[in-house]
XYZ file of C-alpha atoms in Angstrom:
607
model
C 0.000 0.000 0.000
C 1.285 3.485 -0.787
C -0.091 4.730 2.542
C -0.512 3.364 6.052
C -2.191 4.830 9.114
C 0.686 4.789 11.591
C -0.829 6.509 14.614
C -4.169 7.690 15.896
C -4.230 10.364 18.585
C -7.816 9.839 19.636
C -10.456 12.294 20.761
C -11.434 12.534 24.410
C -14.856 11.384 25.629
C -17.689 13.760 24.784
C -19.096 14.931 28.107
C -21.825 17.289 29.249
C -22.342 18.899 32.610
C -24.557 16.986 34.994
C -24.619 13.799 32.885
C -22.780 10.573 33.784
C -20.311 9.275 31.233
C -19.636 5.549 31.025
C -16.087 4.266 30.503
C -16.180 0.597 29.531
C -13.485 -1.885 30.521
C -12.105 -4.816 28.585
C -12.526 -8.128 30.511
C -8.898 -9.006 29.672
C -7.827 -5.739 31.248
C -5.913 -4.355 28.247
C -8.241 -1.679 26.861
C -10.866 0.818 27.882
C -13.477 2.437 25.700
C -15.769 5.461 25.525
C -17.734 7.447 22.970
C -17.426 10.800 21.233
C -19.918 11.870 18.569
C -20.559 8.933 16.230
C -17.304 7.244 17.276
C -16.464 4.522 19.771
C -12.860 5.001 20.896
C -10.864 1.973 22.108
C -7.578 2.767 23.879
C -4.812 0.690 25.387
C -4.885 1.273 29.137
C -1.083 0.962 29.608
C -0.302 3.096 26.556
C -3.335 5.250 25.665
C -1.503 6.585 22.576
C -2.484 3.230 20.995
C -6.056 3.763 19.875
C -8.658 2.428 17.482
C -11.850 4.172 16.404
C -15.124 2.490 15.430
C -17.221 4.719 13.180
C -20.196 2.708 11.964
C -23.031 4.358 13.899
C -25.219 6.752 11.922
C -26.085 8.736 15.074
C -24.276 9.944 18.189
C -23.154 6.961 20.308
C -23.781 7.138 24.044
C -22.373 3.931 25.521
C -20.176 0.965 24.555
C -19.499 -2.190 26.586
C -17.304 -5.240 26.013
C -18.889 -8.687 26.179
C -17.355 -10.735 29.036
C -15.804 -13.030 26.386
C -13.831 -10.017 25.109
C -14.669 -10.844 21.477
C -17.517 -8.389 20.942
C -18.528 -4.870 21.829
C -22.124 -3.666 22.066
C -22.680 0.037 21.470
C -25.893 2.054 21.664
C -26.781 5.431 20.143
C -29.272 8.276 20.576
C -31.669 6.806 17.994
C -32.002 3.563 19.974
C -29.838 1.443 17.651
C -27.708 -1.176 19.376
C -24.830 -2.611 17.326
C -22.848 -5.709 18.301
C -19.502 -5.913 16.519
C -16.272 -7.874 16.432
C -13.260 -6.566 18.415
C -10.689 -9.057 17.160
C -10.550 -7.917 13.505
C -9.421 -4.515 12.344
C -12.599 -4.281 10.216
C -14.889 -4.627 13.278
C -17.482 -6.608 11.356
C -21.054 -6.101 12.475
C -22.643 -9.246 13.959
C -26.107 -7.908 14.799
C -28.047 -4.676 14.971
C -31.181 -4.215 17.071
C -33.584 -1.468 18.088
C -34.632 -2.570 21.591
C -36.823 0.521 22.122
C -37.463 3.897 20.515
C -35.077 6.397 22.099
C -31.575 7.016 23.412
C -29.713 4.006 24.842
C -27.968 5.107 28.052
C -26.435 1.886 29.410
C -25.833 -1.741 28.392
C -24.994 -4.883 30.404
C -24.115 -8.460 29.356
C -24.606 -11.771 31.178
C -21.283 -13.479 32.021
C -21.779 -16.096 29.268
C -21.978 -13.238 26.693
C -25.360 -14.577 25.483
C -27.845 -12.049 26.842
C -27.943 -8.284 26.875
C -29.879 -5.653 28.775
C -30.218 -2.140 27.352
C -31.886 0.830 29.058
C -32.509 4.485 28.309
C -35.117 6.961 27.095
C -38.017 5.054 25.583
C -41.559 6.217 24.858
C -43.499 3.704 26.990
C -40.661 1.227 27.365
C -37.344 2.235 28.984
C -35.426 -1.039 28.755
C -35.186 -4.477 27.170
C -33.372 -7.737 27.835
C -32.802 -10.148 24.943
C -30.627 -12.886 23.407
C -27.656 -11.374 21.588
C -27.882 -13.611 18.504
C -31.645 -13.572 17.826
C -32.867 -10.441 19.577
C -35.680 -12.452 21.168
C -36.781 -11.222 24.574
C -35.736 -12.972 27.801
C -37.957 -11.020 30.168
C -38.918 -7.425 30.646
C -37.498 -4.316 32.249
C -40.462 -2.659 33.957
C -41.187 -0.859 37.223
C -39.960 2.625 36.239
C -41.978 5.565 34.959
C -39.050 7.720 33.785
C -35.810 7.392 31.868
C -33.522 4.548 33.078
C -29.925 5.763 33.442
C -28.089 2.623 34.433
C -28.306 -1.166 34.324
C -26.143 -4.046 35.507
C -26.364 -7.858 35.516
C -24.941 -10.092 38.251
C -21.990 -12.026 36.749
C -22.688 -15.201 38.749
C -25.759 -17.429 38.895
C -28.519 -16.997 39.975
C -28.728 -14.033 37.576
C -30.120 -10.733 38.799
C -30.602 -7.374 37.083
C -30.638 -3.998 38.787
C -31.584 -0.650 37.203
C -31.467 3.012 38.275
C -33.741 5.770 37.023
C -34.683 9.454 36.996
C -37.744 8.448 39.069
C -35.285 8.352 42.053
C -35.683 4.560 42.297
C -33.799 1.397 41.564
C -35.489 -1.822 40.489
C -34.515 -5.437 41.148
C -35.202 -8.325 38.749
C -34.820 -12.105 38.960
C -34.479 -14.452 36.006
C -34.072 -15.534 33.294
C -36.681 -14.883 32.040
C -36.256 -11.650 33.980
C -39.212 -10.444 36.051
C -39.580 -7.325 38.144
C -39.327 -8.197 41.871
C -39.345 -4.885 43.744
C -38.543 -1.194 43.735
C -35.599 0.221 45.717
C -36.565 3.665 46.977
C -33.724 4.692 49.288
C -32.499 7.606 47.135
C -34.083 11.061 47.083
C -32.755 12.166 43.662
C -31.963 10.629 40.238
C -30.162 7.284 40.416
C -27.143 7.719 38.116
C -25.290 4.432 38.369
C -25.876 0.834 39.563
C -23.119 -1.805 39.575
C -22.747 -5.415 40.818
C -19.466 -6.455 42.407
C -17.514 -8.886 40.180
C -18.217 -11.792 42.595
C -21.948 -10.987 42.540
C -22.288 -10.783 46.349
C -23.156 -7.094 46.433
C -24.421 -4.294 44.260
C -24.162 -0.560 44.826
C -26.311 2.352 43.677
C -25.227 5.999 43.452
C -27.344 9.097 43.018
C -27.536 12.844 42.520
C -28.356 12.978 46.259
C -24.678 12.299 47.105
C -25.391 8.859 48.566
C -24.155 5.335 47.807
C -26.152 2.347 49.077
C -24.871 -1.231 49.122
C -27.236 -4.229 48.810
C -27.061 -8.014 48.884
C -26.502 -9.188 45.299
C -28.841 -12.201 45.506
C -31.748 -10.890 47.598
C -31.512 -7.125 47.031
C -31.629 -6.451 50.783
C -29.966 -3.233 51.899
C -26.601 -3.758 53.630
C -25.410 -0.205 54.379
C -25.058 3.399 53.269
C -21.415 4.215 52.487
C -20.151 7.124 54.587
C -23.372 7.161 56.635
C -25.779 9.858 55.449
C -23.493 11.329 52.757
C -20.800 9.729 50.601
C -20.004 12.919 48.636
C -20.911 16.608 48.892
C -22.201 16.571 45.318
C -24.105 14.236 43.022
C -22.378 10.906 42.341
C -22.193 10.153 38.624
C -20.359 6.843 38.525
C -19.136 3.922 40.622
C -16.792 1.043 39.765
C -15.843 -2.008 41.866
C -12.303 -3.242 42.423
C -11.525 -6.579 40.692
C -11.530 -8.383 44.090
C -14.984 -6.957 45.001
C -13.776 -5.440 48.302
C -13.472 -1.791 47.310
C -15.495 0.738 45.325
C -14.399 3.808 43.349
C -16.859 6.709 43.157
C -16.825 9.883 41.003
C -18.706 13.012 41.984
C -19.709 16.505 40.949
C -18.006 17.727 44.149
C -14.749 17.458 42.112
C -13.475 14.419 44.012
C -13.186 10.691 43.473
C -13.076 8.314 46.458
C -12.030 4.742 47.181
C -14.258 2.961 49.717
C -13.505 -0.147 51.760
C -17.010 -1.601 51.460
C -16.727 -4.173 54.267
C -15.427 -1.622 56.770
C -17.672 1.160 55.386
C -14.796 3.637 55.369
C -13.050 5.987 52.938
C -9.565 4.749 52.006
C -8.574 7.683 49.753
C -10.092 10.953 48.578
C -8.748 12.293 45.288
C -9.133 16.070 45.043
C -9.301 16.765 41.324
C -9.250 20.599 41.425
C -11.397 23.635 42.104
C -12.663 24.479 38.614
C -16.141 23.527 37.339
C -14.306 21.446 34.696
C -12.885 19.300 37.531
C -16.281 17.719 38.257
C -15.932 13.925 37.922
C -18.484 12.298 35.597
C -17.171 8.769 35.112
C -14.774 6.181 36.513
C -13.334 2.724 35.859
C -11.331 0.351 38.064
C -9.488 -2.114 35.854
C -6.668 -4.308 37.178
C -4.342 -1.812 38.919
C -5.598 1.171 36.949
C -8.060 3.620 38.467
C -9.466 6.022 35.899
C -11.732 8.982 36.475
C -13.170 11.361 33.926
C -13.383 15.141 34.348
C -15.974 17.486 32.833
C -13.036 18.876 30.801
C -12.986 15.485 29.028
C -9.564 14.722 30.539
C -8.972 11.134 31.677
C -7.140 10.932 35.020
C -5.084 7.928 36.124
C -5.453 8.104 39.902
C -2.523 7.411 42.217
C -3.487 5.519 45.372
C -0.224 6.622 47.003
C -0.665 10.308 46.184
C -4.340 11.293 46.042
C -3.542 14.940 45.229
C -1.767 14.286 41.942
C -2.831 11.844 39.223
C -0.151 9.518 37.834
C -1.000 10.876 34.398
C -3.708 12.903 32.704
C -4.785 12.062 29.164
C -5.554 15.310 27.371
C -6.606 16.094 23.825
C -9.733 17.429 22.167
C -13.353 16.578 22.755
C -14.641 19.093 20.172
C -13.970 19.195 16.425
C -10.456 20.242 15.372
C -10.330 23.085 12.834
C -6.623 23.512 12.143
C -3.181 22.113 12.811
C 0.460 22.897 12.237
C 3.749 21.133 13.000
C 7.064 22.348 14.388
C 10.396 20.892 15.477
C 11.420 21.854 18.984
C 14.522 20.522 20.749
C 14.959 17.757 18.175
C 11.360 16.555 18.570
C 8.509 17.043 16.146
C 5.338 18.421 17.662
C 1.844 18.683 16.230
C -0.262 21.663 17.323
C -4.028 21.364 16.945
C -6.727 23.978 17.550
C -10.381 23.170 18.099
C -13.874 24.528 17.891
C -13.967 25.447 21.599
C -10.753 27.521 21.480
C -8.545 24.784 22.899
C -4.986 24.336 21.556
C -3.201 21.069 22.253
C 0.310 19.932 21.396
C 1.348 16.330 20.696
C 4.738 14.636 20.651
C 4.548 13.075 17.175
C 6.493 9.992 18.299
C 4.802 9.079 21.577
C 1.440 10.845 21.416
C 2.163 12.427 24.812
C 0.236 15.673 24.816
C -0.676 18.731 26.827
C -2.162 22.175 26.508
C -0.656 25.612 27.186
C -0.924 27.117 30.665
C -2.968 30.249 31.306
C -6.077 31.577 29.593
C -6.196 31.121 25.831
C -8.736 31.593 23.061
C -12.407 31.570 24.046
C -13.818 30.521 20.665
C -12.945 28.475 17.578
C -9.276 28.529 16.540
C -9.412 29.070 12.768
C -5.775 29.010 11.659
C -2.291 28.572 13.162
C 1.275 29.010 11.944
C 4.720 29.043 13.556
C 6.880 32.119 12.933
C 10.683 32.387 12.813
C 10.857 33.341 16.508
C 9.139 30.065 17.482
C 5.827 31.681 18.298
C 2.628 29.839 17.557
C 0.526 32.498 15.849
C -3.182 31.693 16.054
C -6.358 33.493 15.062
C -9.760 32.791 16.511
C -13.441 33.647 16.276
C -12.925 35.495 19.581
C -11.593 38.300 17.296
C -7.987 37.996 18.447
C -4.600 36.994 17.067
C -2.299 35.439 19.671
C 1.466 34.917 19.757
C 2.369 32.045 22.093
C 5.995 31.150 22.797
C 6.594 27.486 22.020
C 9.458 27.367 24.491
C 7.351 28.704 27.391
C 4.020 27.201 26.215
C 2.197 29.801 28.252
C -0.520 32.189 27.029
C 0.960 35.496 28.115
C -1.526 38.339 28.282
C 0.484 40.947 26.414
C 0.754 39.074 23.132
C -2.924 39.197 22.227
C -3.900 41.531 19.404
C -7.558 42.484 19.128
C -9.023 42.676 15.617
C -11.885 44.985 14.623
C -13.687 42.166 12.822
C -13.435 38.399 12.973
C -10.182 36.906 11.598
C -10.498 33.847 9.332
C -6.979 33.043 8.242
C -3.366 34.114 8.734
C 0.102 33.488 7.359
C 3.544 34.350 8.714
C 6.609 35.434 6.805
C 10.234 36.350 7.501
C 11.055 39.672 9.152
C 8.352 39.487 11.828
C 5.447 39.824 9.387
C 2.006 38.287 9.814
C -0.806 38.805 7.311
C -4.297 38.332 8.735
C -7.478 37.927 6.702
C -10.515 39.229 8.551
C -14.053 39.420 7.209
C -13.753 42.071 4.465
C -10.273 43.166 5.591
C -6.586 42.411 5.079
C -4.315 43.340 7.998
C -0.512 43.520 7.892
C 1.246 43.044 11.234
C 4.919 43.487 12.029
C 6.480 42.401 15.326
C 3.080 41.612 16.857
C 1.576 45.015 16.032
C -0.910 46.070 13.361
C 0.811 48.370 10.907
C -1.438 48.444 7.840
C -5.008 47.603 6.867
C -6.832 47.312 3.565
C -10.367 48.041 4.654
C -12.318 47.071 1.569
C -10.208 45.200 -0.958
C -13.076 45.089 -3.476
C -13.598 41.305 -3.077
C -14.160 38.943 -0.133
C -10.713 37.683 0.974
C -10.704 34.115 2.362
C -7.182 32.710 2.687
C -3.601 33.926 2.620
C -0.023 32.701 2.100
C 3.264 34.577 2.407
C 6.171 33.700 0.097
C 8.942 31.985 2.153
C 11.433 34.547 0.859
C 9.207 37.378 2.079
C 8.193 40.330 -0.015
C 5.030 38.845 -1.518
C 1.726 37.709 -0.094
C -1.014 35.896 -2.005
C -4.656 36.314 -0.987
C -7.392 33.990 -2.271
C -10.877 35.397 -2.749
C -14.410 34.069 -2.868
C -14.523 35.522 -6.404
C -12.164 32.754 -7.615
C -9.122 35.035 -7.990
C -5.759 35.131 -6.238
C -4.482 38.661 -5.631
C -0.778 39.316 -5.132
C 0.497 42.068 -2.822
C 4.042 43.197 -2.212
C 5.054 43.859 1.388
C 6.852 47.222 1.419
C 8.037 48.182 4.899
C 4.826 48.680 6.848
C 2.373 48.604 3.947
C 0.893 46.309 1.337
C 0.777 47.279 -2.334
C -1.411 45.343 -4.772
C 0.331 43.949 -7.865
C -1.076 44.300 -11.347
C -1.188 40.539 -11.793
C -4.210 38.486 -10.661
C -4.267 34.685 -10.890
C -7.408 32.783 -11.713
C -8.474 29.654 -9.854
C -11.297 27.423 -11.093
C -13.711 28.498 -8.344
C -13.923 30.283 -4.954
C -10.476 29.864 -3.341
C -10.548 27.666 -0.207
C -6.814 27.408 0.576
C -3.435 28.240 -0.930
C 0.163 27.540 -0.065
C 3.672 28.245 -1.350
C 6.101 25.340 -1.640
C 8.896 25.528 0.965
C 11.455 26.575 -1.650
C 9.106 29.314 -2.861
C 9.081 28.012 -6.445
C 5.368 27.166 -6.667
C 2.031 28.391 -5.391
C -0.746 25.762 -5.066
C -4.341 26.988 -4.971
C -7.383 24.811 -4.230
C -10.978 25.782 -4.797
C -14.633 24.957 -4.221
C -14.858 23.512 -7.748
C -12.704 20.483 -6.773
C -9.529 21.610 -8.568
C -5.955 22.325 -7.441
C -4.060 24.749 -9.688
C -0.292 25.129 -9.308
C 1.434 28.318 -10.509
C 5.156 28.660 -11.195
C 6.503 31.705 -9.318
C 9.687 32.144 -11.384
C 7.667 32.160 -14.631
C 5.628 35.158 -13.531
C 3.063 32.890 -11.862
C 2.262 31.052 -15.100
C -0.084 28.083 -14.671
C 2.163 25.032 -14.223
C -0.305 22.178 -13.805
C -3.897 21.368 -12.885
C -4.887 18.514 -10.568
C -8.307 16.862 -10.781
C -9.589 14.011 -8.603
C -11.696 15.267 -5.720
C -15.459 14.733 -5.942
C -16.345 17.694 -3.730
C -15.013 21.049 -2.569
C -11.339 20.932 -1.507
C -10.780 22.588 1.879
C -7.080 22.334 2.716
C -3.655 21.704 1.231
C -0.051 21.373 2.380
C 3.324 20.963 0.650
C 5.713 18.168 1.522
C 9.210 19.257 2.644
C 10.590 17.697 -0.585
C 8.741 20.394 -2.633
C 7.796 17.667 -5.110
C 4.547 16.533 -3.495
C 1.592 18.175 -1.832
C -1.542 16.867 -0.135
C -5.126 18.064 -0.383
C -8.202 17.233 1.679
C -11.788 17.628 0.519
C -15.415 17.488 1.589
C -15.476 14.074 -0.180
C -13.550 12.626 2.839
C -10.615 12.053 0.480
C -6.985 12.937 0.934
C -4.823 12.983 -2.191
C -1.045 13.197 -2.213
C -0.081 14.682 -5.592
C 3.184 14.605 -7.515
C 4.040 18.069 -8.835
C 5.605 16.876 -12.076
C 2.845 14.384 -12.912
C -0.826 14.969 -11.974
C -1.597 11.321 -12.796
C 0.752 9.934 -10.139
C -1.065 10.273 -6.877
C -1.712 8.491 -3.608
C -5.367 8.356 -2.673
C -6.430 7.926 0.977
C -10.188 7.299 1.090
C -12.138 7.863 4.315
C -9.099 9.210 6.148
C -11.428 10.211 8.994
C -14.446 8.042 8.245
C -17.269 10.351 9.330
C -15.979 13.811 8.543
C -13.861 15.590 5.978
C -10.241 16.406 6.756
C -10.173 19.956 8.128
C -6.393 20.436 8.072
C -3.156 18.717 7.044
C 0.580 19.124 7.592
C 3.790 17.177 6.931
C 6.184 15.993 9.660
C 8.683 14.845 7.025
C 8.706 13.777 3.367
C 6.950 10.518 4.148
C 4.734 11.418 7.112
C 1.470 13.276 6.678
C -0.686 14.430 9.612
C -4.432 14.897 9.196
C -7.200 16.096 11.476
C -10.934 16.392 11.294
C -14.184 17.205 13.055
C -13.942 13.776 14.742
C -11.517 15.511 17.171
C -8.725 13.033 16.446
C -5.307 13.452 14.811
C -3.812 10.778 12.536
C -0.315 10.165 11.204
C 0.109 8.477 7.821
C 3.254 7.089 6.271
C 3.284 7.770 2.533
C 5.468 5.900 0.067
C 5.994 6.867 -3.568
C 6.625 4.419 -6.373
């Protein structure tokens, strides 16, 4: 194959305030999984940089759970579709698809023989179902609630039992199979968010928005105790997870803490203080082998340290919202990828290990639209918050003084030698030198969209919605328009100079890339056809002989400058969404990103 997906830096879980988020564990203890948008993300628990993404749901996925056999995963979405698919093959072949009820599936549980499944959520009259995995035929009914069911679990030892928790402030207990409603559990005073059986089946626990955790006998459903007496946490409890040996319980709460409980002794073993910010509320947790994971409202996944409850062993960061732009930069011998997302968040990734972090301090407050690295190692970024920021890549700190306010919203920027930045705002072109505005073209007579600065300086090219590329010379602190205008084949969506400055590539909404030769007075050099929809981004390889383009057709093409017929085609680079930005780490490594909030590295080989 001329291309191979080498690495996937996955998105974080998609979370919302006040809603539990389920992290599923692999029975073999190697992986954990969660959902974001229409994706199910599977990550290696020892090395979370190893990730796989399942993208076959047509609607937003809410929950995914491994079968106890480890061979299958069941995932449920907001439309009520439940898909059961293979985990052992890269293709993740679909085994079965069911619609247990009409409405969002919120939780799923398997019997220990991996033959039966319970699914619960937001139905119309029916809020849950329990059925055989291979035929879909019912093995009882989930009744006894009059509101949405948030959580379900099945005892992993015989005799089987099912327990559920609902927005009607109650739990319900079932015996089977076939499963029949036995009684209601009405100890909680608020929504029941999570119910879980201990692995040995002797106990189950329920947690609620009332800050309480109750423990019950797994076989009879009789109440054993309330953890922590009348209050387990000062806030609502969103998730609980048992230790593998069934003696301890991990809980995650909106009071921004997670706790480990010794269930037999009814005492707190550790309290993990996760921070003081709203984003430090804990919405999910998982205890798997020796790993204790908790999930913050920020989307960050925390590996808790039993020996030091005030500092996690590691925090997995990244994006939970769609990524709009990326750029790459070498720093101290390492290659880093910088990605900016819809919510104003900028993240940086070590391209080798996937280790990542964000900058300290307060950054952009809205979508990051474009980023570039200047010759002083500043990351220059523009955002829908109407600012351009210069962030030092050595300090990685958003310092307050290097924020330049724009009069109207910036859409695109490019940096050049000599401290120049050219910013395209709505209906404006702004020239900046040394982080200050020095010149503005208020109404250029067309709608400017994108910009590139020649690597040698002196010239900037601006692409317009009118399908033309306008050239300006940079003269001191002003811009002067050149006589020459280049014609693209449609509204210009991106443009870029090759690194040696010899060529300018322009892509457009009419699915064409046109390359102009700079030395020949910007004569048209070649035209590249292949995309089936509007092209949105392009980037030159460091070898100056290849460039890549990404389109609304979900395609990425790697083109050969000298021969438009020789190309590498990557279909479905990010299955569900078009590629929003691309960049090259080296001549054979392309980085892509998309609205699926993940970053991918591809190795490209030429014939």
